[in-house]
């Protein structure tokens, strides 16, 4: 069994990530699906949830939990099958391998939390109260076909085929263009800047009035590419191949620091 990280999130102290299967398990033993580690790094990440029960892929499913989000008390993540995508949640200090289901949808292109609501993109950008999503779902921004999405405070950001856009979580009719870069596949936001994957590498720019994007880390320093990305105003963290890396927003000389190597195989059981 070989497992690698797919999605990444932050709170004030920790980095959280999801793990997905590259090869199927040899038996019914569960594998870790949500883990966390202090931002300063760690040798042994803490497992929050295993691939058993609600909200995790089965043996014949797409074993790649592609999105994760965290608030002050809970972690949320997605898991997909051929027919649906499920969002599950667990307390940040664990849930005894019994995560709760928040919602199910045909497809998911982003996940976040804001003001007690779960926010997601699935052709539109929507939100609901996690405790009763079916009864409280509302549309934040219709149309646009989001390709990926993030939440920062009271704003939601998403990338579509033309640009990176934003809208208040409360909703809007006409989203604002943040950066006119088409088809951004991976990005992050903090209080000041937006960061995204480009052909040259990791780019950054002011999220209000971006006029001069800056290259933070060149592609040749990230051989594994950028699978997912998150920022906290001081550092940018991202998954690149077999590693979780970080670079200071002020610059790291183009040389990111490794936080952890988020792989797991049968010998780690």
mmCIF file of C-alpha atoms in Angstrom:
data_model
loop_
_atom_site.group_PDB
_atom_site.id
_atom_site.type_symbol
_atom_site.label_atom_id
_atom_site.label_comp_id
_atom_site.label_asym_id
_atom_site.label_seq_id
_atom_site.Cartn_x
_atom_site.Cartn_y
_atom_site.Cartn_z
ATOM 1 C CA UNK A 1 0.000 0.000 0.000
ATOM 2 C CA UNK A 2 1.364 3.421 -0.947
ATOM 3 C CA UNK A 3 -0.350 6.606 0.217
ATOM 4 C CA UNK A 4 0.455 10.274 -0.510
ATOM 5 C CA UNK A 5 -0.908 13.677 0.520
ATOM 6 C CA UNK A 6 -3.583 15.350 -1.603
ATOM 7 C CA UNK A 7 -4.908 18.429 0.267
ATOM 8 C CA UNK A 8 -3.613 20.811 2.946
ATOM 9 C CA UNK A 9 -5.093 23.270 5.497
ATOM 10 C CA UNK A 10 -3.935 25.396 8.447
ATOM 11 C CA UNK A 11 -5.097 26.649 11.804
ATOM 12 C CA UNK A 12 -3.151 28.762 14.305
ATOM 13 C CA UNK A 13 -0.807 25.940 15.328
ATOM 14 C CA UNK A 14 -0.959 23.020 12.920
ATOM 15 C CA UNK A 15 -0.790 21.901 9.309
ATOM 16 C CA UNK A 16 -3.471 19.373 8.318
ATOM 17 C CA UNK A 17 -3.467 17.163 5.236
ATOM 18 C CA UNK A 18 -5.391 14.312 3.663
ATOM 19 C CA UNK A 19 -3.910 11.061 2.419
ATOM 20 C CA UNK A 20 -5.067 9.089 -0.595
ATOM 21 C CA UNK A 21 -4.215 5.651 -1.933
ATOM 22 C CA UNK A 22 -2.007 5.082 -4.957
ATOM 23 C CA UNK A 23 -2.380 1.303 -4.645
ATOM 24 C CA UNK A 24 -5.194 -0.686 -2.966
ATOM 25 C CA UNK A 25 -4.692 -2.189 0.504
ATOM 26 C CA UNK A 26 -3.658 -5.826 0.714
ATOM 27 C CA UNK A 27 -6.258 -6.516 3.417
ATOM 28 C CA UNK A 28 -9.017 -4.774 5.368
ATOM 29 C CA UNK A 29 -6.682 -2.876 7.713
ATOM 30 C CA UNK A 30 -7.620 0.856 7.722
ATOM 31 C CA UNK A 31 -5.220 3.497 6.466
ATOM 32 C CA UNK A 32 -4.847 7.042 7.845
ATOM 33 C CA UNK A 33 -6.830 9.622 5.855
ATOM 34 C CA UNK A 34 -6.480 12.885 7.865
ATOM 35 C CA UNK A 35 -3.300 13.866 9.725
ATOM 36 C CA UNK A 36 -1.766 16.949 11.321
ATOM 37 C CA UNK A 37 1.630 18.213 12.415
ATOM 38 C CA UNK A 38 2.856 21.450 14.078
ATOM 39 C CA UNK A 39 3.798 24.180 11.594
ATOM 40 C CA UNK A 40 7.362 23.955 12.903
ATOM 41 C CA UNK A 41 7.566 20.357 11.669
ATOM 42 C CA UNK A 42 7.380 16.910 13.246
ATOM 43 C CA UNK A 43 8.765 13.396 12.976
ATOM 44 C CA UNK A 44 5.471 11.626 13.756
ATOM 45 C CA UNK A 45 2.250 13.304 12.513
ATOM 46 C CA UNK A 46 -0.966 12.749 14.496
ATOM 47 C CA UNK A 47 -3.700 10.719 12.770
ATOM 48 C CA UNK A 48 -7.180 12.253 13.182
ATOM 49 C CA UNK A 49 -9.183 9.834 11.068
ATOM 50 C CA UNK A 50 -8.748 6.491 9.329
ATOM 51 C CA UNK A 51 -10.431 5.174 6.199
ATOM 52 C CA UNK A 52 -13.268 3.429 7.999
ATOM 53 C CA UNK A 53 -16.899 4.446 8.474
ATOM 54 C CA UNK A 54 -18.635 7.583 7.190
ATOM 55 C CA UNK A 55 -16.983 9.989 4.800
ATOM 56 C CA UNK A 56 -14.106 7.829 3.622
ATOM 57 C CA UNK A 57 -13.561 5.916 0.369
ATOM 58 C CA UNK A 58 -14.252 2.219 0.087
ATOM 59 C CA UNK A 59 -11.976 -0.348 -1.599
ATOM 60 C CA UNK A 60 -13.460 0.256 -5.063
ATOM 61 C CA UNK A 61 -13.782 4.043 -4.777
ATOM 62 C CA UNK A 62 -11.602 7.001 -5.726
ATOM 63 C CA UNK A 63 -9.286 6.824 -2.715
ATOM 64 C CA UNK A 64 -8.206 10.455 -2.994
ATOM 65 C CA UNK A 65 -9.686 12.880 -0.418
ATOM 66 C CA UNK A 66 -8.935 15.956 -2.530
ATOM 67 C CA UNK A 67 -10.120 18.798 -0.276
ATOM 68 C CA UNK A 68 -9.709 19.712 3.399
ATOM 69 C CA UNK A 69 -10.689 22.699 5.565
ATOM 70 C CA UNK A 70 -10.389 23.503 9.268
ATOM 71 C CA UNK A 71 -11.933 25.955 11.745
ATOM 72 C CA UNK A 72 -11.298 26.429 15.475
ATOM 73 C CA UNK A 73 -12.921 23.137 16.465
ATOM 74 C CA UNK A 74 -13.328 20.819 13.476
ATOM 75 C CA UNK A 75 -11.658 19.425 10.356
ATOM 76 C CA UNK A 76 -13.683 18.861 7.165
ATOM 77 C CA UNK A 77 -12.630 16.757 4.185
ATOM 78 C CA UNK A 78 -14.040 15.238 1.020
ATOM 79 C CA UNK A 79 -14.030 11.699 -0.349
ATOM 80 C CA UNK A 80 -15.339 10.612 -3.745
ATOM 81 C CA UNK A 81 -16.895 7.554 -5.321
ATOM 82 C CA UNK A 82 -18.024 7.021 -8.902
ATOM 83 C CA UNK A 83 -21.483 8.370 -8.040
ATOM 84 C CA UNK A 84 -20.993 11.089 -5.393
ATOM 85 C CA UNK A 85 -18.629 13.137 -3.260
ATOM 86 C CA UNK A 86 -19.128 13.230 0.506
ATOM 87 C CA UNK A 87 -17.897 15.851 2.963
ATOM 88 C CA UNK A 88 -17.170 14.538 6.467
ATOM 89 C CA UNK A 89 -16.091 16.265 9.683
ATOM 90 C CA UNK A 90 -14.190 15.364 12.839
ATOM 91 C CA UNK A 91 -13.127 17.360 15.908
ATOM 92 C CA UNK A 92 -9.529 18.584 15.685
ATOM 93 C CA UNK A 93 -8.664 16.540 18.776
ATOM 94 C CA UNK A 94 -10.173 13.388 17.253
ATOM 95 C CA UNK A 95 -13.565 11.718 16.903
ATOM 96 C CA UNK A 96 -12.879 8.066 17.820
ATOM 97 C CA UNK A 97 -12.838 7.021 14.147
ATOM 98 C CA UNK A 98 -16.467 8.133 13.771
ATOM 99 C CA UNK A 99 -16.591 11.228 11.509
ATOM 100 C CA UNK A 100 -19.989 12.763 10.743
ATOM 101 C CA UNK A 101 -21.359 13.366 7.249
ATOM 102 C CA UNK A 102 -22.018 17.025 6.346
ATOM 103 C CA UNK A 103 -23.176 16.797 2.722
ATOM 104 C CA UNK A 104 -23.096 14.772 -0.482
ATOM 105 C CA UNK A 105 -22.935 16.194 -3.997
ATOM 106 C CA UNK A 106 -22.329 14.988 -7.543
ATOM 107 C CA UNK A 107 -18.905 16.670 -7.763
ATOM 108 C CA UNK A 108 -16.729 18.935 -5.641
ATOM 109 C CA UNK A 109 -14.175 21.553 -6.743
ATOM 110 C CA UNK A 110 -13.319 23.201 -3.435
ATOM 111 C CA UNK A 111 -14.092 23.186 0.289
ATOM 112 C CA UNK A 112 -13.920 25.764 3.093
ATOM 113 C CA UNK A 113 -15.512 26.916 6.345
ATOM 114 C CA UNK A 114 -16.662 30.409 7.346
ATOM 115 C CA UNK A 115 -18.840 31.723 10.171
ATOM 116 C CA UNK A 116 -20.074 28.288 11.156
ATOM 117 C CA UNK A 117 -20.968 27.339 7.577
ATOM 118 C CA UNK A 118 -19.424 24.799 5.231
ATOM 119 C CA UNK A 119 -18.624 26.344 1.836
ATOM 120 C CA UNK A 120 -18.110 24.352 -1.347
ATOM 121 C CA UNK A 121 -17.934 24.636 -5.131
ATOM 122 C CA UNK A 122 -19.756 22.209 -7.428
ATOM 123 C CA UNK A 123 -20.662 24.241 -10.505
ATOM 124 C CA UNK A 124 -21.772 27.122 -8.266
ATOM 125 C CA UNK A 125 -20.362 28.307 -4.932
ATOM 126 C CA UNK A 126 -22.686 27.371 -2.060
ATOM 127 C CA UNK A 127 -22.805 27.247 1.747
ATOM 128 C CA UNK A 128 -24.767 25.530 4.491
ATOM 129 C CA UNK A 129 -24.804 24.991 8.238
ATOM 130 C CA UNK A 130 -22.791 21.857 8.920
ATOM 131 C CA UNK A 131 -25.295 20.525 11.476
ATOM 132 C CA UNK A 132 -28.169 20.511 8.935
ATOM 133 C CA UNK A 133 -26.802 21.118 5.460
ATOM 134 C CA UNK A 134 -29.822 19.828 3.530
ATOM 135 C CA UNK A 135 -32.186 22.351 5.131
ATOM 136 C CA UNK A 136 -29.856 25.381 5.111
ATOM 137 C CA UNK A 137 -28.096 25.307 1.712
ATOM 138 C CA UNK A 138 -27.813 28.671 -0.058
ATOM 139 C CA UNK A 139 -26.008 29.860 -3.192
ATOM 140 C CA UNK A 140 -23.168 32.383 -2.736
ATOM 141 C CA UNK A 141 -22.376 32.842 -6.440
ATOM 142 C CA UNK A 142 -24.097 31.094 -9.328
ATOM 143 C CA UNK A 143 -22.381 29.915 -12.503
ATOM 144 C CA UNK A 144 -18.766 30.461 -13.431
ATOM 145 C CA UNK A 145 -17.809 26.767 -13.266
ATOM 146 C CA UNK A 146 -15.202 27.000 -10.461
ATOM 147 C CA UNK A 147 -12.129 24.809 -10.981
ATOM 148 C CA UNK A 148 -10.846 25.183 -7.411
ATOM 149 C CA UNK A 149 -11.924 27.236 -4.377
ATOM 150 C CA UNK A 150 -10.685 28.609 -1.039
ATOM 151 C CA UNK A 151 -12.215 30.596 1.856
ATOM 152 C CA UNK A 152 -10.383 33.374 3.711
ATOM 153 C CA UNK A 153 -12.315 35.034 6.528
ATOM 154 C CA UNK A 154 -15.556 36.441 5.128
ATOM 155 C CA UNK A 155 -14.484 36.096 1.474
ATOM 156 C CA UNK A 156 -14.591 33.112 -0.844
ATOM 157 C CA UNK A 157 -12.135 32.847 -3.759
ATOM 158 C CA UNK A 158 -12.265 30.583 -6.786
ATOM 159 C CA UNK A 159 -10.540 30.043 -10.105
ATOM 160 C CA UNK A 160 -12.373 29.490 -13.373
ATOM 161 C CA UNK A 161 -11.298 29.310 -17.010
ATOM 162 C CA UNK A 162 -10.695 33.087 -17.208
ATOM 163 C CA UNK A 163 -9.524 34.413 -13.818
ATOM 164 C CA UNK A 164 -9.230 34.105 -10.052
ATOM 165 C CA UNK A 165 -12.341 35.724 -8.526
ATOM 166 C CA UNK A 166 -13.767 36.624 -5.119
ATOM 167 C CA UNK A 167 -17.130 37.261 -3.509
ATOM 168 C CA UNK A 168 -18.293 37.849 0.092
ATOM 169 C CA UNK A 169 -19.441 34.641 1.790
ATOM 170 C CA UNK A 170 -22.750 36.459 2.290
ATOM 171 C CA UNK A 171 -23.220 36.328 -1.486
ATOM 172 C CA UNK A 172 -22.866 38.499 -4.583
ATOM 173 C CA UNK A 173 -24.230 38.925 -8.108
ATOM 174 C CA UNK A 174 -21.005 40.114 -9.753
ATOM 175 C CA UNK A 175 -17.760 38.583 -8.397
ATOM 176 C CA UNK A 176 -14.569 40.669 -8.351
ATOM 177 C CA UNK A 177 -11.547 39.640 -10.432
ATOM 178 C CA UNK A 178 -8.481 39.278 -8.181
ATOM 179 C CA UNK A 179 -5.941 38.175 -10.791
ATOM 180 C CA UNK A 180 -6.651 37.801 -14.494
ATOM 181 C CA UNK A 181 -4.792 34.497 -14.812
ATOM 182 C CA UNK A 182 -6.735 31.739 -16.603
ATOM 183 C CA UNK A 183 -7.187 28.171 -15.367
ATOM 184 C CA UNK A 184 -5.349 28.421 -12.039
ATOM 185 C CA UNK A 185 -5.274 24.871 -10.675
ATOM 186 C CA UNK A 186 -3.755 25.505 -7.222
ATOM 187 C CA UNK A 187 -3.815 28.718 -5.147
ATOM 188 C CA UNK A 188 -3.925 30.120 -1.603
ATOM 189 C CA UNK A 189 -4.885 33.409 0.053
ATOM 190 C CA UNK A 190 -4.013 35.171 3.293
ATOM 191 C CA UNK A 191 -4.929 38.589 4.706
ATOM 192 C CA UNK A 192 -2.753 40.427 2.174
ATOM 193 C CA UNK A 193 -1.764 38.273 -0.777
ATOM 194 C CA UNK A 194 -2.844 35.622 -3.213
ATOM 195 C CA UNK A 195 -0.471 32.817 -4.238
ATOM 196 C CA UNK A 196 -0.817 30.494 -7.190
ATOM 197 C CA UNK A 197 0.892 27.830 -9.243
ATOM 198 C CA UNK A 198 2.202 29.086 -12.596
ATOM 199 C CA UNK A 199 4.484 27.698 -15.271
ATOM 200 C CA UNK A 200 7.413 29.569 -13.682
ATOM 201 C CA UNK A 201 6.704 28.332 -10.158
ATOM 202 C CA UNK A 202 5.014 29.714 -7.036
ATOM 203 C CA UNK A 203 3.759 33.258 -7.707
ATOM 204 C CA UNK A 204 2.395 35.865 -5.280
ATOM 205 C CA UNK A 205 0.662 39.222 -5.591
ATOM 206 C CA UNK A 206 -1.429 41.626 -3.502
ATOM 207 C CA UNK A 207 -5.006 40.353 -3.456
ATOM 208 C CA UNK A 208 -6.328 43.910 -3.703
ATOM 209 C CA UNK A 209 -5.043 45.684 -6.787
ATOM 210 C CA UNK A 210 -2.532 43.124 -8.063
ATOM 211 C CA UNK A 211 -0.290 44.801 -10.638
ATOM 212 C CA UNK A 212 3.152 43.159 -10.271
ATOM 213 C CA UNK A 213 3.162 39.417 -9.486
ATOM 214 C CA UNK A 214 6.380 38.126 -7.875
ATOM 215 C CA UNK A 215 8.040 34.717 -8.245
ATOM 216 C CA UNK A 216 8.516 33.271 -4.759
ATOM 217 C CA UNK A 217 9.844 29.774 -5.555
ATOM 218 C CA UNK A 218 10.894 28.611 -9.048
ATOM 219 C CA UNK A 219 9.584 25.346 -10.423
ATOM 220 C CA UNK A 220 13.037 23.709 -10.374
ATOM 221 C CA UNK A 221 12.907 23.816 -6.552
ATOM 222 C CA UNK A 222 9.594 21.934 -6.531
ATOM 223 C CA UNK A 223 10.164 18.819 -8.579
ATOM 224 C CA UNK A 224 6.885 17.316 -7.360
ATOM 225 C CA UNK A 225 4.846 20.298 -8.546
ATOM 226 C CA UNK A 226 2.061 21.805 -6.436
ATOM 227 C CA UNK A 227 -0.772 19.490 -5.389
ATOM 228 C CA UNK A 228 -2.414 21.909 -2.916
ATOM 229 C CA UNK A 229 -1.425 25.146 -1.184
ATOM 230 C CA UNK A 230 -2.300 27.244 1.911
ATOM 231 C CA UNK A 231 -0.938 30.456 3.512
ATOM 232 C CA UNK A 232 -1.124 32.113 6.943
ATOM 233 C CA UNK A 233 0.371 35.566 6.251
ATOM 234 C CA UNK A 234 3.843 34.536 7.381
ATOM 235 C CA UNK A 235 4.488 31.380 5.360
ATOM 236 C CA UNK A 236 3.101 29.533 2.369
ATOM 237 C CA UNK A 237 2.768 25.756 2.735
ATOM 238 C CA UNK A 238 2.212 23.349 -0.134
ATOM 239 C CA UNK A 239 2.252 19.686 -1.080
ATOM 240 C CA UNK A 240 4.845 18.864 -3.731
ATOM 241 C CA UNK A 241 5.151 15.232 -4.701
ATOM 242 C CA UNK A 242 6.298 13.402 -1.578
ATOM 243 C CA UNK A 243 6.776 16.475 0.645
ATOM 244 C CA UNK A 244 4.994 19.227 2.565
ATOM 245 C CA UNK A 245 7.093 22.369 1.961
ATOM 246 C CA UNK A 246 7.023 25.943 3.252
ATOM 247 C CA UNK A 247 8.511 29.291 2.269
ATOM 248 C CA UNK A 248 8.335 32.618 4.106
ATOM 249 C CA UNK A 249 6.096 35.185 2.430
ATOM 250 C CA UNK A 250 9.016 37.639 2.725
ATOM 251 C CA UNK A 251 11.091 35.181 0.699
ATOM 252 C CA UNK A 252 13.185 32.068 1.241
ATOM 253 C CA UNK A 253 15.850 32.612 -1.404
ATOM 254 C CA UNK A 254 13.858 30.329 -3.674
ATOM 255 C CA UNK A 255 14.695 27.401 -1.365
ATOM 256 C CA UNK A 256 11.646 26.010 0.492
ATOM 257 C CA UNK A 257 11.907 24.081 3.773
ATOM 258 C CA UNK A 258 10.531 20.563 4.165
ATOM 259 C CA UNK A 259 7.943 20.210 6.978
ATOM 260 C CA UNK A 260 7.163 16.520 6.565
ATOM 261 C CA UNK A 261 7.185 13.654 4.082
ATOM 262 C CA UNK A 262 3.515 12.597 4.126
ATOM 263 C CA UNK A 263 3.806 9.058 2.812
ATOM 264 C CA UNK A 264 2.654 5.899 4.504
ATOM 265 C CA UNK A 265 2.959 2.251 3.536
ATOM 266 C CA UNK A 266 2.212 -1.133 5.049
ATOM 267 C CA UNK A 267 5.331 -1.018 7.217
ATOM 268 C CA UNK A 268 3.900 2.046 9.020
ATOM 269 C CA UNK A 269 0.903 0.146 10.414
#
